[in-house]
XYZ file of N, CA and C in Angstrom:
747
model
N -219.774 223.323 164.573
C -219.556 223.887 163.190
C -219.390 225.238 163.021
N -218.276 225.712 162.318
C -217.679 226.967 162.229
C -218.897 227.986 161.437
N -218.604 229.042 161.491
C -219.547 230.262 160.731
C -218.638 231.185 159.776
N -217.549 230.626 159.890
C -216.795 231.181 158.728
C -215.654 230.300 158.288
N -215.588 230.739 156.704
C -214.667 229.780 156.364
C -213.919 230.840 155.054
N -212.686 230.209 154.730
C -212.364 231.237 153.295
C -212.871 230.526 152.025
N -213.161 231.448 151.108
C -213.624 230.566 149.576
C -212.546 231.133 148.806
N -211.870 230.249 147.863
C -211.141 230.978 146.827
C -211.558 230.445 145.348
N -211.705 231.115 144.489
C -212.322 230.965 143.048
C -211.023 231.001 141.922
N -210.459 229.934 141.616
C -209.570 229.852 140.624
C -210.157 230.052 139.248
N -209.752 231.038 138.469
C -210.337 231.005 137.075
C -209.148 231.028 136.014
N -209.381 231.008 134.857
C -208.597 230.751 133.620
C -207.739 232.469 134.165
N -208.224 233.576 134.444
C -207.838 234.807 134.139
C -207.261 235.525 135.033
N -208.230 235.225 136.658
C -207.966 235.555 137.957
C -208.222 234.690 139.164
N -207.888 235.020 139.897
C -207.889 234.030 141.289
C -208.729 235.023 142.167
N -209.744 234.738 142.925
C -209.796 235.706 144.022
C -210.635 234.977 145.195
N -210.784 235.587 146.100
C -211.124 235.410 147.378
C -211.460 235.840 148.373
N -212.045 235.547 149.723
C -212.731 236.170 151.032
C -212.929 235.383 151.914
N -213.283 235.721 153.012
C -213.700 235.140 154.136
C -215.005 235.550 154.416
N -215.871 234.339 154.579
C -217.199 234.115 154.341
C -217.794 233.920 155.496
N -218.923 234.485 156.188
C -219.987 234.062 156.992
C -220.602 233.116 156.225
N -220.811 231.899 156.720
C -221.201 230.355 155.843
C -222.668 230.285 156.534
N -223.242 231.111 157.382
C -224.682 231.224 157.999
C -225.255 232.193 157.104
N -224.857 232.910 156.363
C -225.566 234.338 156.091
C -224.901 234.718 154.459
N -223.922 234.044 154.057
C -223.267 234.183 152.679
C -222.657 235.547 152.531
N -222.507 235.927 153.708
C -221.970 237.524 153.863
C -220.628 237.715 153.408
N -220.043 238.511 152.766
C -218.480 238.413 152.714
C -218.087 238.879 154.236
N -216.902 238.511 154.815
C -216.240 239.394 155.973
C -215.372 239.971 155.554
N -214.834 239.904 154.590
C -213.442 240.696 154.125
C -213.764 241.186 152.757
N -213.072 242.295 152.314
C -213.470 242.880 150.999
C -212.901 241.235 150.152
N -213.486 241.276 148.665
C -212.994 240.384 147.909
C -211.367 240.690 147.253
N -210.353 240.074 147.229
C -209.100 240.330 146.963
C -209.042 238.871 145.559
N -208.200 239.570 144.832
C -207.980 238.886 143.381
C -206.384 239.437 142.861
N -206.122 238.368 142.414
C -205.042 238.362 141.820
C -204.928 237.716 140.502
N -203.995 238.097 139.450
C -204.283 237.395 138.249
C -203.766 236.009 138.330
N -204.386 235.343 137.482
C -203.842 233.593 137.359
C -202.779 233.806 136.681
N -201.611 233.066 137.282
C -200.001 233.121 136.621
C -200.109 232.571 135.191
N -199.728 233.173 134.124
C -199.526 232.692 133.055
C -199.200 231.527 132.849
N -199.973 230.390 132.112
C -199.619 229.102 131.622
C -200.481 228.291 132.767
N -200.686 228.928 133.960
C -201.617 228.171 134.899
C -201.067 226.932 135.352
N -199.879 226.870 135.673
C -199.392 225.451 136.258
C -200.034 225.608 137.508
N -199.417 224.217 137.961
C -200.310 223.769 139.625
C -199.256 224.548 140.644
N -197.894 224.632 140.431
C -197.071 225.196 141.412
C -196.959 226.553 141.201
N -197.285 227.324 140.319
C -197.858 228.709 139.961
C -198.992 229.377 140.976
N -200.011 228.495 140.721
C -201.178 228.856 140.889
C -201.572 228.424 142.913
N -200.761 227.530 143.172
C -200.529 227.418 144.687
C -199.822 228.443 145.359
N -199.219 228.827 144.697
C -198.066 230.111 145.254
C -199.147 231.282 145.170
N -200.078 231.318 144.015
C -200.842 232.577 144.023
C -201.998 232.773 145.258
N -202.480 231.464 145.454
C -203.621 231.019 146.736
C -202.873 231.048 148.015
N -201.701 231.312 148.237
C -201.027 231.305 149.402
C -200.896 232.903 149.741
N -200.731 233.379 148.453
C -200.406 234.760 148.835
C -201.913 235.397 148.941
N -202.860 234.931 148.365
C -203.992 235.506 148.281
C -204.569 235.365 149.648
N -204.450 234.172 150.157
C -204.883 234.203 151.858
C -204.185 235.021 152.755
N -202.695 235.152 152.686
C -202.183 235.924 153.413
C -202.509 237.509 153.535
N -203.187 237.682 152.148
C -203.677 239.093 151.866
C -204.885 239.611 152.595
N -205.516 238.629 153.209
C -206.661 238.641 153.577
C -206.616 238.875 155.286
N -206.007 238.240 155.852
C -205.231 238.647 157.187
C -206.548 237.858 158.319
N -206.145 237.860 159.101
C -206.979 236.997 160.197
C -207.735 235.538 160.188
N -206.796 234.946 159.188
C -207.142 233.646 158.790
C -206.156 232.961 159.644
N -206.514 232.057 160.506
C -206.025 231.281 161.509
C -206.237 229.779 160.794
N -205.381 228.900 161.489
C -205.059 227.509 160.998
C -206.627 227.023 161.399
N -207.181 227.196 162.039
C -208.721 226.268 162.432
C -209.829 227.338 161.322
N -209.404 227.721 160.346
C -210.624 228.473 159.535
C -210.089 227.620 158.625
N -211.639 226.857 158.147
C -211.668 225.908 156.770
C -211.329 226.839 155.702
N -210.883 226.079 154.276
C -210.829 226.985 153.383
C -211.149 225.940 152.323
N -212.108 226.296 151.242
C -212.796 225.702 150.091
C -212.107 226.466 148.947
N -211.779 225.696 147.863
C -211.098 226.020 146.455
C -212.327 225.450 145.752
N -212.453 226.400 144.816
C -212.978 225.802 143.517
C -212.301 226.298 142.235
N -212.380 225.233 141.502
C -211.599 224.941 140.160
C -212.181 224.705 138.832
N -211.446 225.215 137.820
C -212.345 224.825 136.575
C -212.032 223.528 135.790
N -212.257 222.434 136.381
C -212.366 221.139 136.318
C -213.429 219.870 136.686
N -213.368 218.662 136.055
C -214.131 217.740 136.997
C -213.099 217.291 138.133
N -213.530 217.006 139.312
C -212.995 216.789 140.401
C -213.532 215.640 140.915
N -212.610 214.597 140.954
C -213.100 213.081 141.969
C -212.217 213.012 142.549
N -212.500 212.658 143.825
C -211.690 212.284 144.940
C -210.462 213.212 145.178
N -210.540 214.214 145.033
C -209.312 215.376 144.842
C -208.825 215.438 143.637
N -208.909 214.354 142.930
C -208.041 214.450 141.448
C -208.824 215.386 140.689
N -207.934 216.449 139.789
C -208.546 216.786 138.724
C -208.410 216.308 137.464
N -209.751 215.778 136.936
C -209.751 214.974 135.867
C -209.805 215.763 134.582
N -209.653 217.060 134.475
C -209.848 217.956 133.371
C -208.961 219.201 133.268
N -208.876 219.987 132.264
C -208.591 221.645 132.771
C -209.098 222.182 131.896
N -209.352 223.456 132.489
C -209.904 224.233 131.272
C -209.450 225.831 131.561
N -208.843 226.117 130.446
C -207.975 227.446 130.472
C -206.754 227.847 131.310
N -206.157 226.661 131.816
C -204.960 226.347 132.612
C -204.046 225.216 132.274
N -202.816 224.932 132.737
C -202.195 223.700 132.231
C -202.758 222.585 132.087
N -202.232 221.727 131.285
C -202.245 220.352 130.899
C -201.964 219.697 132.104
N -200.914 219.933 133.096
C -200.506 219.279 134.005
C -201.390 219.218 135.200
N -202.650 219.902 135.008
C -203.609 219.669 136.033
C -204.216 218.403 135.999
N -204.369 217.911 134.506
C -205.237 216.724 134.448
C -204.244 215.548 134.993
N -205.007 214.822 135.720
C -204.873 213.427 136.716
C -204.018 213.913 137.674
N -204.144 215.166 138.261
C -203.267 215.545 139.182
C -203.665 215.560 140.740
N -203.190 215.069 141.846
C -203.800 214.930 143.243
C -203.522 216.418 143.580
N -204.651 217.419 143.030
C -204.874 218.531 143.150
C -205.074 218.769 144.692
N -206.198 218.314 145.199
C -206.241 218.750 146.754
C -205.127 218.483 147.444
N -204.543 217.078 147.080
C -203.207 216.909 148.285
C -201.961 218.096 148.003
N -202.027 218.531 146.953
C -201.244 219.435 146.441
C -201.464 220.808 147.474
N -202.572 221.066 147.507
C -202.786 222.195 148.122
C -202.605 221.815 149.553
N -203.186 220.838 149.919
C -202.929 220.717 151.411
C -201.892 220.845 152.005
N -200.615 220.134 151.540
C -199.563 220.077 151.736
C -198.597 221.605 151.565
N -199.115 222.516 150.741
C -198.785 223.817 150.483
C -199.200 224.737 151.670
N -200.337 224.272 151.933
C -201.193 225.302 152.737
C -201.117 224.937 154.181
N -200.494 223.631 154.748
C -200.639 223.169 155.572
C -201.663 222.757 156.522
N -202.733 222.480 155.551
C -204.018 222.295 156.332
C -204.941 221.253 155.474
N -206.026 220.891 155.758
C -207.114 220.392 155.160
C -207.842 221.549 154.397
N -208.048 221.038 153.100
C -208.901 222.042 152.392
C -210.199 221.281 151.648
N -211.093 221.932 150.995
C -212.173 221.417 150.660
C -211.940 221.583 148.993
N -211.801 220.751 147.973
C -211.472 221.073 146.559
C -212.850 221.081 145.791
N -213.126 221.526 144.815
C -214.220 221.759 144.278
C -214.256 222.095 142.804
N -215.296 221.535 141.755
C -215.519 222.166 140.763
C -216.329 223.661 140.793
N -215.839 224.545 140.059
C -216.131 225.769 139.986
C -217.508 226.019 139.745
N -218.390 225.527 138.518
C -219.718 225.518 138.347
C -220.287 224.918 139.870
N -220.016 223.900 140.345
C -220.728 222.847 141.470
C -220.576 224.034 142.816
N -219.676 224.808 142.816
C -219.519 225.739 143.686
C -220.346 226.827 144.191
N -220.609 227.337 142.576
C -221.527 228.287 142.075
C -223.157 228.052 142.517
N -223.352 226.862 141.823
C -224.468 226.204 142.027
C -224.891 225.837 143.380
N -223.995 225.498 144.598
C -224.115 225.517 145.950
C -224.440 226.881 146.658
N -223.579 227.660 145.841
C -224.186 229.201 146.901
C -225.342 229.594 146.235
N -225.903 229.278 145.161
C -226.963 230.057 144.459
C -228.412 228.902 145.263
N -227.881 227.930 145.756
C -229.133 227.230 146.059
C -229.019 227.302 147.704
N -228.134 228.264 148.247
C -228.091 228.342 149.959
C -228.528 229.604 149.727
N -227.826 230.601 149.044
C -228.113 232.092 149.466
C -228.636 232.763 148.313
N -228.624 232.453 147.023
C -229.176 233.068 146.021
C -230.449 232.687 145.285
N -230.657 232.852 143.984
C -231.906 232.388 143.478
C -232.716 231.176 143.421
N -231.784 230.061 143.860
C -232.646 228.524 143.863
C -232.579 228.628 145.197
N -232.656 229.010 146.318
C -233.094 228.859 147.864
C -234.024 228.411 148.201
N -235.319 228.610 147.220
C -236.812 227.962 147.556
C -237.073 226.964 146.614
N -236.031 226.362 145.753
C -236.633 225.432 145.127
C -236.528 223.719 145.778
N -237.288 223.211 146.131
C -237.411 222.203 146.899
C -237.075 220.778 145.915
N -236.911 220.674 144.532
C -236.613 219.698 143.913
C -235.466 219.926 143.102
N -235.572 219.719 141.667
C -233.995 219.775 141.105
C -233.868 221.366 140.582
N -232.773 221.782 140.979
C -232.599 223.157 140.295
C -231.017 223.063 139.473
N -230.863 223.603 138.072
C -229.857 223.440 137.540
C -229.272 224.697 137.259
N -227.947 224.797 137.657
C -227.196 226.091 137.432
C -226.348 225.995 136.305
N -226.639 226.847 135.184
C -225.499 226.852 133.945
C -224.821 228.264 134.216
N -223.471 228.239 133.886
C -222.757 229.338 134.064
C -222.263 229.570 132.327
N -222.740 230.685 131.710
C -222.210 230.816 130.160
C -221.185 231.747 130.211
N -220.144 231.315 129.987
C -218.901 231.939 129.319
C -217.892 231.666 128.407
N -216.685 231.581 128.715
C -215.809 231.003 127.758
C -216.399 229.044 127.161
N -216.869 229.014 128.189
C -217.757 227.237 128.031
C -219.104 227.424 128.332
N -219.814 226.320 128.967
C -220.977 226.392 129.616
C -220.576 225.398 130.963
N -220.435 225.504 132.066
C -220.785 224.657 133.305
C -221.936 224.583 133.921
N -221.931 223.488 134.266
C -223.644 222.989 134.990
C -223.236 222.461 136.499
N -224.494 222.838 137.212
C -224.539 222.076 138.622
C -225.834 222.005 138.718
N -226.049 220.569 139.491
C -227.271 219.839 139.461
C -227.146 219.793 140.887
N -228.331 220.479 141.668
C -228.744 220.521 143.209
C -230.035 220.080 143.376
N -230.342 218.700 143.819
C -231.296 218.336 144.258
C -231.582 218.196 145.429
N -232.766 218.776 145.760
C -233.430 218.648 147.445
C -232.224 219.284 148.289
N -231.296 220.380 147.887
C -230.440 220.797 148.446
C -228.965 220.241 148.419
N -228.881 219.098 147.738
C -227.638 218.614 147.833
C -227.144 218.295 146.327
N -225.687 218.605 146.170
C -224.874 218.786 144.991
C -224.958 217.353 144.741
N -224.948 217.309 143.309
C -224.499 215.742 141.997
C -223.383 216.417 141.408
N -222.161 216.101 141.918
C -221.094 216.722 141.664
C -220.925 216.437 139.957
N -219.751 217.099 139.220
C -219.480 216.888 138.150
C -219.930 216.730 137.103
N -221.248 217.488 136.860
C -222.191 217.112 135.672
C -221.627 218.102 134.549
N -221.070 217.549 133.745
C -220.226 218.172 132.435
C -221.642 218.271 131.436
N -222.585 218.932 131.901
C -223.714 219.259 130.595
C -223.833 220.221 129.715
N -222.667 220.919 129.874
C -222.412 221.732 128.826
C -222.050 221.276 127.360
N -221.554 219.966 127.507
C -221.077 219.365 126.390
C -222.305 218.292 125.866
N -223.417 218.410 125.988
C -224.363 217.627 125.402
C -224.257 218.023 123.662
N -224.596 216.694 123.041
C -224.136 216.962 121.516
C -225.906 217.028 120.830
N -225.978 217.806 120.263
C -227.079 218.254 119.639
C -226.956 218.517 118.134
N -227.195 217.725 117.200
C -227.167 217.354 115.999
C -225.495 216.951 115.502
N -225.210 216.114 116.133
C -223.743 215.867 115.884
C -222.824 216.708 116.716
N -223.146 217.841 117.135
C -222.302 218.854 117.674
C -222.251 218.905 119.381
N -220.985 219.563 119.933
C -220.992 219.585 121.390
C -221.277 220.983 121.468
N -222.518 221.026 121.968
C -223.493 222.398 121.950
C -222.943 223.629 122.593
N -222.125 223.255 123.473
C -221.084 223.715 124.022
C -220.462 224.971 123.199
N -219.842 224.696 122.139
C -219.069 224.770 121.143
C -219.550 226.430 120.495
N -221.254 226.297 120.417
C -221.968 226.916 119.684
C -223.046 227.998 120.668
N -222.955 227.546 121.818
C -223.948 228.195 122.687
C -223.337 228.893 123.780
N -222.371 228.694 124.279
C -221.342 229.283 125.196
C -221.137 230.916 124.910
N -221.300 231.814 125.609
C -220.794 232.963 125.509
C -219.886 233.669 124.420
N -218.683 232.820 124.631
C -217.932 233.140 123.705
C -218.086 232.804 122.158
N -219.144 232.008 121.908
C -219.444 231.759 120.659
C -220.331 233.105 120.148
N -221.226 233.436 120.913
C -221.350 234.909 120.695
C -220.612 235.972 120.165
N -219.479 236.364 121.089
C -218.969 236.918 120.841
C -217.804 236.862 119.596
N -217.341 235.626 119.374
C -216.889 235.295 118.230
C -217.345 235.355 117.022
N -218.521 234.850 117.119
C -219.315 235.099 115.624
C -220.227 236.707 115.500
N -219.736 237.277 116.433
C -220.772 238.781 116.586
C -222.459 238.423 116.462
N -222.970 237.440 117.519
C -224.137 237.033 117.343
C -225.287 238.201 117.752
N -226.500 238.372 117.108
C -227.462 239.220 117.992
C -227.769 238.379 119.215
N -228.676 239.296 120.287
C -228.913 238.475 121.508
C -230.047 237.527 120.727
N -230.786 237.977 119.919
C -231.804 237.042 119.365
C -231.270 235.385 118.476
N -230.055 235.772 117.778
C -229.217 234.694 117.326
C -229.027 233.833 118.477
N -228.566 234.504 119.431
C -227.709 233.587 120.450
C -228.760 232.896 121.291
N -229.936 233.468 121.420
C -230.869 233.002 122.154
C -231.366 231.942 121.483
N -231.478 231.611 120.303
C -232.183 230.640 119.658
C -231.119 229.538 119.954
N -229.765 229.272 120.067
C -229.086 228.284 120.133
C -229.294 227.937 121.522
N -229.483 228.783 122.508
C -229.600 228.435 123.947
C -230.986 227.883 123.913
N -231.858 228.361 123.250
C -233.300 227.852 123.460
C -233.079 226.161 123.197
N -232.377 225.664 122.071
C -232.161 224.514 121.615
C -231.325 223.591 123.153
N -230.300 224.167 123.481
C -229.989 223.945 124.562
C -230.670 223.625 125.898
N -231.343 224.635 126.143
C -232.079 224.189 127.507
C -233.154 223.585 127.198
N -234.182 223.523 125.893
C -234.635 222.227 125.787
C -234.423 221.063 125.898
N -232.995 220.763 125.497
C -232.399 219.400 126.022
C -232.243 218.870 127.296
N -231.684 220.003 127.944
C -231.767 219.791 129.444
C -233.215 219.242 130.141
N -234.206 220.131 129.509
C -235.500 219.702 129.949
C -236.217 218.282 129.929
N -235.733 217.959 128.548
C -236.199 216.757 128.145
C -235.650 215.613 129.139
N -234.299 215.925 129.254
C -233.507 214.735 130.166
C -233.929 215.024 131.519
N -234.053 215.933 132.068
C -233.855 215.797 133.522
C -235.134 216.745 134.113
N -236.525 217.183 133.794
C -237.387 218.080 134.162
C -237.038 218.711 135.538
N -236.066 219.807 135.340
C -235.969 220.531 136.216
C -236.949 221.641 136.847
N -236.875 222.155 138.201
C -238.137 223.205 138.290
C -237.164 224.270 138.258
N -236.101 224.430 138.174
C -235.695 226.040 137.804
C -234.223 225.879 137.103
N -234.170 226.818 136.346
C -232.748 226.902 135.781
C -232.108 228.537 136.097
N -231.238 228.325 136.508
C -230.054 229.480 137.249
C -229.054 229.889 136.021
N -229.017 231.022 135.760
C -227.982 231.195 134.443
C -227.003 232.244 135.260
N -225.767 232.082 135.432
C -224.399 232.720 135.904
C -223.621 233.181 135.013
N -222.410 233.555 135.194
C -221.633 234.090 134.297
C -221.667 235.330 134.110
N -220.282 236.036 133.550
C -220.479 237.332 133.350
C -221.676 237.686 132.836
N -222.340 237.035 131.802
C -223.196 237.678 130.736
C -224.780 237.585 131.819
N -224.665 236.978 132.988
C -226.246 237.144 133.835
C -226.302 238.473 134.083
N -225.412 239.449 134.026
C -225.951 240.903 133.929
C -226.663 241.725 133.214
N -226.590 240.724 131.669
C -227.266 241.441 130.725
C -228.801 240.494 130.107
N -229.043 239.221 131.461
C -230.122 238.542 131.291
C -231.427 238.909 130.488
N -231.403 240.200 130.967
C -232.965 241.027 130.388
C -233.118 240.987 128.651
N -231.451 241.138 128.124
C -231.030 240.653 126.682
C -231.793 239.523 126.044
N -231.452 238.317 126.575
C -232.020 236.785 125.993
C -232.510 236.168 126.900
N -232.801 236.367 127.995
C -233.866 235.332 129.016
C -235.327 235.395 128.562
N -235.630 236.503 128.374
C -237.206 236.938 127.781
C -237.973 236.580 126.668
N -236.322 236.084 125.615
C -236.444 235.366 124.469
C -236.634 233.868 124.105
N -236.269 233.247 125.426
C -236.433 231.866 125.787
C -237.626 231.251 125.724
N -238.414 230.362 125.431
C -239.697 229.598 125.520
C -239.510 228.548 126.011
N -239.538 228.301 127.391
C -239.500 226.912 128.054
C -240.256 226.522 129.317
N -240.803 225.548 129.483
C -241.838 225.208 130.468
C -241.042 225.518 131.903
N -240.012 225.404 131.979
C -238.907 225.706 133.222
C -238.923 226.976 133.558
N -238.928 227.736 134.628
C -238.722 229.175 134.763
C -237.324 229.411 134.526
N -236.825 230.344 134.030
C -235.338 230.726 134.153
C -234.721 231.725 134.632
N -233.965 231.942 135.470
C -233.781 233.410 136.152
C -232.058 233.613 136.033
N -231.786 234.798 136.108
C -230.315 235.126 136.288
C -229.724 234.813 137.900
N -228.584 234.397 138.000
C -228.126 234.097 139.268
C -228.118 235.344 139.898
N -228.154 235.510 141.388
C -228.336 236.558 141.860
C -226.869 237.045 142.651
N -225.817 235.932 142.544
C -224.625 236.236 143.161
C -223.324 236.816 142.793
N -223.597 236.637 141.206
C -222.662 237.080 140.225
C -221.244 236.614 140.698
N -220.549 237.518 140.617
C -218.949 237.028 140.901
C -218.540 236.340 141.920
N -219.352 236.647 143.312
C -219.006 236.048 144.494
C -219.851 234.425 144.581
N -220.140 233.906 143.728
C -220.699 232.941 144.055
C -219.919 231.563 144.364
N -218.979 231.635 143.406
C -217.987 230.534 143.437
C -216.850 230.676 144.913
N -216.646 231.558 145.402
C -216.150 231.895 146.966
C -217.144 231.317 147.936
N -218.291 231.655 147.604
C -219.316 231.616 148.671
C -219.769 230.067 148.781
N -219.723 229.529 147.767
C -220.112 227.924 147.364
C -218.906 227.428 148.022
N -217.542 227.841 147.845
C -216.378 226.863 148.386
C -216.460 227.001 149.710
N -216.766 228.093 150.254
C -216.466 228.414 151.513
C -217.599 227.444 152.160
N -218.829 227.505 151.909
C -219.676 226.744 152.776
C -219.600 225.340 152.628
N -219.151 224.660 151.736
C -218.568 223.263 151.447
C -217.516 222.912 152.280
N -216.907 223.919 152.466
C -215.384 223.454 153.434
C -215.790 223.642 154.760
N -216.981 224.415 155.151
C -217.281 224.676 156.803
C -217.967 223.570 157.052
N -218.606 222.361 156.204
C -219.449 221.596 156.405
C -220.892 221.803 156.641
N -221.172 223.036 156.289
C -222.385 223.721 156.332
C -223.382 223.091 155.570
C-alpha cells in the first residue's frame, strides 16, 4: 500500500488540499486553498479541484486521491447538497471527478472524512468502541466510528427534538444568528448530546468545526456521562481523512 495520498476537502466557501503521509497523518506539502466558485456548480468545482492538485506539484497518476464533500454519498452519488448547487443532488459525482482527473478517486462525506482522521490521528485514536464526531458549523455534521471502522452517512445533526430539527437550533450558525451567549448555546447542545447518548451510548464525543478552537467556552458547561473533547486536527481533518481512505489504509 502507498504511504502518501492527496486529500481534497470541498466546502461551501473554500476548497483545500494537500499531499498527506497516511501512516503519520503529516502533511507533506503546505495546505493549498482556493475559493469555492460562486454557485458551487459541479463543473466549476471539478475545475477548481484540478487547479488545486496542479498547484501541489509532485502528484503523479499513481498517487491516490480522496475527495470529501458536504453531502450524503451512496455509491459515489451525492444524495444531498449543503451550501453548493442543487445540481449535485442525485449526481454521479465520483464518476464525474474520475473522468475529469483521469484516475480513480475515493469520494466521501466531509464529516465522515474528519471522523476517520480523528480516529486514526487525533482525539479518538485510543477509543476501542464507538466514537461520535460532531462538526458544529453552518449545520451539524456527524460521523460514527465503531472499533476503527466508519459507519458512513450518519445524518444525526437532524435529530428531531420537540418536533424541531435540532440542527436549526444547535449549530454554531444559530449561536451567531441569535447572538446567544456561550451558556445559552450550551443549553441547546446539552439536549442534543443527551439525545445521542440515549440512542447510541458512545465512548467518546469529539467536537470539530471552526468553533472547536473555543471549546473551553462551552464544553465545560455540558453535563454528560460521555467524555466530550475538542477535535485535535482542526481544519486539516477532512484532508487527512480523505487521503487515508483513498490510500486503502
